[in-house]
CSV table of C-alpha atoms in Angstrom, one decimal:
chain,number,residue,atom,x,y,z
A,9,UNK,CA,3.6,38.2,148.7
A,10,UNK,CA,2.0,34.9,148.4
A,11,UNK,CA,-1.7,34.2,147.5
A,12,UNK,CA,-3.5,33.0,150.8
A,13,UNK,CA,-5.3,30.7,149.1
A,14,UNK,CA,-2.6,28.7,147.0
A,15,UNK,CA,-1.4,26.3,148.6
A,16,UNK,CA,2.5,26.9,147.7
A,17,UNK,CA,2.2,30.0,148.0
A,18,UNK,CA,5.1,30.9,150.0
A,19,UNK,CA,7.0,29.0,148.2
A,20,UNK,CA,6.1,31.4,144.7
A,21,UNK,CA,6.9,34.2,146.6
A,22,UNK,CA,10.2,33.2,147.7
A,23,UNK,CA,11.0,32.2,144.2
A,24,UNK,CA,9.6,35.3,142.0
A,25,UNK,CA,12.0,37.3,144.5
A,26,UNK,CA,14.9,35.4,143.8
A,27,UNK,CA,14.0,35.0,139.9
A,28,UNK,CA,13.8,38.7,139.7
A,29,UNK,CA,16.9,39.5,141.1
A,30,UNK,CA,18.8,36.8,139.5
A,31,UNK,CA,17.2,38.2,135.7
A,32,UNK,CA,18.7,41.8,136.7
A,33,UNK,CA,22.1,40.3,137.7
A,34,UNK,CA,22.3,38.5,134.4
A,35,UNK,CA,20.4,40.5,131.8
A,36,UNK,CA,21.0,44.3,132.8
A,37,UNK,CA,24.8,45.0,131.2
A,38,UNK,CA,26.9,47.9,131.9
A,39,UNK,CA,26.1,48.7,128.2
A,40,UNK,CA,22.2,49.0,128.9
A,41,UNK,CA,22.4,51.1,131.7
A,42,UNK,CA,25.2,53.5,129.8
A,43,UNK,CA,22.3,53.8,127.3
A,44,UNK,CA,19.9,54.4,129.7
A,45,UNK,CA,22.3,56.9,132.2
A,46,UNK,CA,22.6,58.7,128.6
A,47,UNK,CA,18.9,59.1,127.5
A,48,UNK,CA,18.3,60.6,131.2
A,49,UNK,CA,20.5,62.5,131.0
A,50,UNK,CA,19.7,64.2,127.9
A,51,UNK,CA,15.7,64.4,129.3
A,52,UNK,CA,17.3,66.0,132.3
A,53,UNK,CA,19.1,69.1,130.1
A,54,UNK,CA,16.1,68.8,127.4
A,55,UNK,CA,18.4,68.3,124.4
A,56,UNK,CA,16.4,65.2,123.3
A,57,UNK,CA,12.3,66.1,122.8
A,58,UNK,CA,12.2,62.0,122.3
A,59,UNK,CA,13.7,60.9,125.8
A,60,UNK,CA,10.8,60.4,127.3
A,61,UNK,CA,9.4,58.0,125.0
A,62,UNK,CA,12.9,56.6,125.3
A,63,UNK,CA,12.5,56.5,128.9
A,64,UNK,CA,9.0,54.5,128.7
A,65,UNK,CA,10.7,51.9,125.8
A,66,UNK,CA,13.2,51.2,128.1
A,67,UNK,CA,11.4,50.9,131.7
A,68,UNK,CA,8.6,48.1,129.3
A,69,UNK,CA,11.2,46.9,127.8
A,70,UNK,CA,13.5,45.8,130.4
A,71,UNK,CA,10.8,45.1,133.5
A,72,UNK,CA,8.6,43.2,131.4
A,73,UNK,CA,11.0,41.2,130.8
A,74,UNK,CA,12.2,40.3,134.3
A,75,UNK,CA,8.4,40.2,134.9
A,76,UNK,CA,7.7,37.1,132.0
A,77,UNK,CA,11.4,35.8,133.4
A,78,UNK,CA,9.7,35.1,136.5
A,79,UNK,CA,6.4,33.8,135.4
A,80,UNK,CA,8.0,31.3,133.1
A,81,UNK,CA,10.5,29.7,135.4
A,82,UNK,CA,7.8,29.6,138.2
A,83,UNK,CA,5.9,27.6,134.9
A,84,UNK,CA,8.2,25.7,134.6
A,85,UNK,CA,9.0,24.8,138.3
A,86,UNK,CA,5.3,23.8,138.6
A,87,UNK,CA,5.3,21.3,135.3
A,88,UNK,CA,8.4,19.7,136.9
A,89,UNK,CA,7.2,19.4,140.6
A,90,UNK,CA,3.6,18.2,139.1
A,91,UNK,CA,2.2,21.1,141.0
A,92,UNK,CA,-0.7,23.1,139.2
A,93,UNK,CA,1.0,26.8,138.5
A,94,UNK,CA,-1.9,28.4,140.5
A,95,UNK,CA,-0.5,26.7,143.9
A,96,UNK,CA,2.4,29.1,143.7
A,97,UNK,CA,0.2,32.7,143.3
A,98,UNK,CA,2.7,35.4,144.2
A,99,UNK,CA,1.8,38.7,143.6
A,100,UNK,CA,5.1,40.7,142.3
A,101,UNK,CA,6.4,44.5,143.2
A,102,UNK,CA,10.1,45.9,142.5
A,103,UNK,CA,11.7,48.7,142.2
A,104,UNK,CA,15.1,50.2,140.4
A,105,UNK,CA,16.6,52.8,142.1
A,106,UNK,CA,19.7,54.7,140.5
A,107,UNK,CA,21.2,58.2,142.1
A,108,UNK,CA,22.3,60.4,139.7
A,109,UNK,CA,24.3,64.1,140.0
A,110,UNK,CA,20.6,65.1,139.1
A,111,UNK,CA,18.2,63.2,141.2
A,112,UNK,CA,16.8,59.7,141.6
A,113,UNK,CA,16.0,57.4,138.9
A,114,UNK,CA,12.7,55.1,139.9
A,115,UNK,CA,11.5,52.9,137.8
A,116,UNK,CA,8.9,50.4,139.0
A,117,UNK,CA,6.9,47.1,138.0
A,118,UNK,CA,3.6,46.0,140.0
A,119,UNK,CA,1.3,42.8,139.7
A,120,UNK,CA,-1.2,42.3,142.7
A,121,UNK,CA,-2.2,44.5,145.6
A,122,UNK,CA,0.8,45.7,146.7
A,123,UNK,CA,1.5,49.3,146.4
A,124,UNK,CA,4.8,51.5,145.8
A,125,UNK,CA,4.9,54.3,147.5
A,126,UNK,CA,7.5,57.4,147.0
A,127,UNK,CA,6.8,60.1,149.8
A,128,UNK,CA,8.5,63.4,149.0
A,129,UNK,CA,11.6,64.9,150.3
A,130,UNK,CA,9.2,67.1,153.0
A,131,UNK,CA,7.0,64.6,153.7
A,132,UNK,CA,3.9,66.7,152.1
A,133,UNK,CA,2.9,64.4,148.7
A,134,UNK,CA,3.1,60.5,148.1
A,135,UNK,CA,2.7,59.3,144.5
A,136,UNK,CA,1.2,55.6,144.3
A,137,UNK,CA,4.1,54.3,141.8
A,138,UNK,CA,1.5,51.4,140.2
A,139,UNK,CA,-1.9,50.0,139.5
A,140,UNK,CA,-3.3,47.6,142.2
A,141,UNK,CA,-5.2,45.1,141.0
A,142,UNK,CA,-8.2,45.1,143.8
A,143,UNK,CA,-11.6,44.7,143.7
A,144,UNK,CA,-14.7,44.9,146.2
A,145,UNK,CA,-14.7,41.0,146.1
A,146,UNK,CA,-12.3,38.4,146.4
A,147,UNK,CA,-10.3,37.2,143.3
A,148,UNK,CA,-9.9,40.8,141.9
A,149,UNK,CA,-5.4,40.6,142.9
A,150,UNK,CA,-4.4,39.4,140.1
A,151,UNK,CA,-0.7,37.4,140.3
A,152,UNK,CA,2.9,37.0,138.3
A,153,UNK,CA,1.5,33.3,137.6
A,154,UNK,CA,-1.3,34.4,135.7
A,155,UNK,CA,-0.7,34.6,132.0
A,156,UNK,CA,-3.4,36.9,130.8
A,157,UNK,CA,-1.7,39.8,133.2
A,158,UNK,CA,1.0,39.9,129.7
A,159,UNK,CA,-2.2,40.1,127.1
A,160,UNK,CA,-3.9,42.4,128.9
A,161,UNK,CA,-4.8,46.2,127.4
A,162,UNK,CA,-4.0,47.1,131.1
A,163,UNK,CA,-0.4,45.9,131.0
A,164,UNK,CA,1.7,48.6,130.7
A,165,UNK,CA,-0.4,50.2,134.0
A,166,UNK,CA,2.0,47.9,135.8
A,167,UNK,CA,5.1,50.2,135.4
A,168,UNK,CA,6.1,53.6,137.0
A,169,UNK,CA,8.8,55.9,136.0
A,170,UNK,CA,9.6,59.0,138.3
A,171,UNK,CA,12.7,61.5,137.8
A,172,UNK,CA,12.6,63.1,141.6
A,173,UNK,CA,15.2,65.6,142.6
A,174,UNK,CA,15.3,63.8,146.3
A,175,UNK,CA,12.8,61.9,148.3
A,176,UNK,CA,12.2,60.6,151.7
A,177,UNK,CA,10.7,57.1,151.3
A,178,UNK,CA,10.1,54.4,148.7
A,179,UNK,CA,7.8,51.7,150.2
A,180,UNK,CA,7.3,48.8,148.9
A,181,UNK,CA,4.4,47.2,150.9
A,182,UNK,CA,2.4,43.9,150.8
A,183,UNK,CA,-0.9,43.9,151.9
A,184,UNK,CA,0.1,42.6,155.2
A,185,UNK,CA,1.4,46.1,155.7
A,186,UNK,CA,-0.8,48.6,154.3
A,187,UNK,CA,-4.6,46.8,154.3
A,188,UNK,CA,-5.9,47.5,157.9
């Protein structure tokens, strides 16, 4: 979702969506997720009391990386239009979802006040699936084109990891949706 303010806004939305997708389709190998489909596996049997730091390496790992992807092409889209990089504010939310025999793999990444949502298979529980960067004033959203989000001590509040048997909904909503 763009930042109302900037002035390309729209325009850094559009692109952190399409950067984001494009750095899955490129960087995520059949031999990654193997590793991956393995280690949840074995956390879904319990034959491996280290899967679910394994679990947390890979979920950093691999969205933080699609996460700097996109702040550092919309960088560099910004030095080569001669456009200031805060012009294209974007706030950033995505979500991996992989069925297995076992349940639902959801792994989650979150910059800006846009939550993720997963509502239960009976509709009775919803688990926020990230941090939202609000505040009671204006400028508290914070956005993918902010650099300090990556040095933060808060960083790695920005990912979710949820092993769910079944569920009903995953919502991904901008604050046009959910903010009355």
């Amino acid at each position: 979702d763009g930042g109302g303010s900037a002035s390309l806004s729209r325009q850094g939305s559009k692109m952190s969506c399409d950067l984001v997708v494009s750095y899955f389709e490129e960087n995520v190998t059949v031999d990654i997720l193997k590793e991956f489909d393995e280690t949840l596996l074995n956390h879904h049997n319990k034959t491996d009391e280290d899967s679910s730091k394994k679990i947390s390496h890979f979920v950093y790992d691999n969205l933080s990386k699609a996460a700097w992807f996109v702040h550092k092409e919309l960088e560099k889209f910004s030095i080569k239009s001669e456009k200031p990089l805060r012009d294209f504010h974007a706030t950033l939310i995505f979500a991996l979802v992989k069925k297995y025999d076992f349940g639902y793999a959801i792994l989650t990444f979150g910059v800006g006040d846009c939550p993720i949502g997963l509502l239960n298979k009976d509709l009775t529980e919803i688990k926020l699936m990230n941090w939202l960067d609000v505040g009671e004033f204006g400028g508290g959203t914070r956005f993918i084109t902010m650099p300090e989000i990556f040095q933060s001590d808060k960083f790695s509040t920005r990912f979710g990891f949820k092993l769910v048997d079944d569920f009903s909904y995953l919502m991904l909503m901008t604050d046009g949706i959910y903010d009355p």
